[in-house]
Coordinates of C-alpha atoms in Angstrom, one line a residue:
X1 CA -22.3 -8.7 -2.9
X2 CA -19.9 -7.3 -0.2
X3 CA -16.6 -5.9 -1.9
X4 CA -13.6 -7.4 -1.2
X5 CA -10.3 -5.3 0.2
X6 CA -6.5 -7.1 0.0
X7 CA -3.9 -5.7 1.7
X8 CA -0.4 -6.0 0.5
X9 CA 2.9 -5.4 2.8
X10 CA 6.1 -6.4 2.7
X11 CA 9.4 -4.5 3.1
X12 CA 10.9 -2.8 0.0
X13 CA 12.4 -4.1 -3.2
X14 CA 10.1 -7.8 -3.0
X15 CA 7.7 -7.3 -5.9
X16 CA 4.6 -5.4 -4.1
X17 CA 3.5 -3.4 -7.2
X18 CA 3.7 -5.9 -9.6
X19 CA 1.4 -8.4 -7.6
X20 CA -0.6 -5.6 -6.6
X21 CA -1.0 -4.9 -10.5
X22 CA -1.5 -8.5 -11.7
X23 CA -4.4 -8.9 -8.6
X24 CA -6.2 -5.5 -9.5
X25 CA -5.9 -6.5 -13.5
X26 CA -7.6 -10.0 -12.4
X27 CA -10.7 -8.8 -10.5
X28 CA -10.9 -5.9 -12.2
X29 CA -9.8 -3.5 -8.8
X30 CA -8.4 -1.0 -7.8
X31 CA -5.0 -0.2 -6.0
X32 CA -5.2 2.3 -3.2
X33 CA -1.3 3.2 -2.0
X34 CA -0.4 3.9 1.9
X35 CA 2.5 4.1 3.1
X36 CA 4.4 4.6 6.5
X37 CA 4.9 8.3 5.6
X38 CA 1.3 9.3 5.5
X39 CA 0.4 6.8 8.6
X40 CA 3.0 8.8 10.9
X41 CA 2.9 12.2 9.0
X42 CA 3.1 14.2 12.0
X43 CA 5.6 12.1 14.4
X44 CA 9.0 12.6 14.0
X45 CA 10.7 9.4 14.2
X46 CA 14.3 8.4 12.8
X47 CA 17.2 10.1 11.0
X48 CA 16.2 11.8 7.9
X49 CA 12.9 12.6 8.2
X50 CA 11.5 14.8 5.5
X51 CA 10.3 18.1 6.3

């Protein structure tokens, strides 16, 4: 049986971890969190970055 990978995204504040927790509860998964931080860890982009 192949495993299966979902992928969540949406922007903040719409209820991301609570689906992602009801979907890993149903089929017995697990959640695996990336954000846009670690994608562009090394380009600095915007105001604020973090250093």
């Amino acid at each position: 049986m192949k495993a299966k990978l979902i992928v969540i995204g949406g922007p903040t504040g719409v209820g991301k971890t609570a689906l992602s927790i009801k979907i890993a509860n149903e089929f017995n998964g697990e959640i695996i969190n990336g954000d846009s931080m670690q994608i562009y860890r090394s380009l600095n982009i915007g105001t604020a970055t973090p250093s």
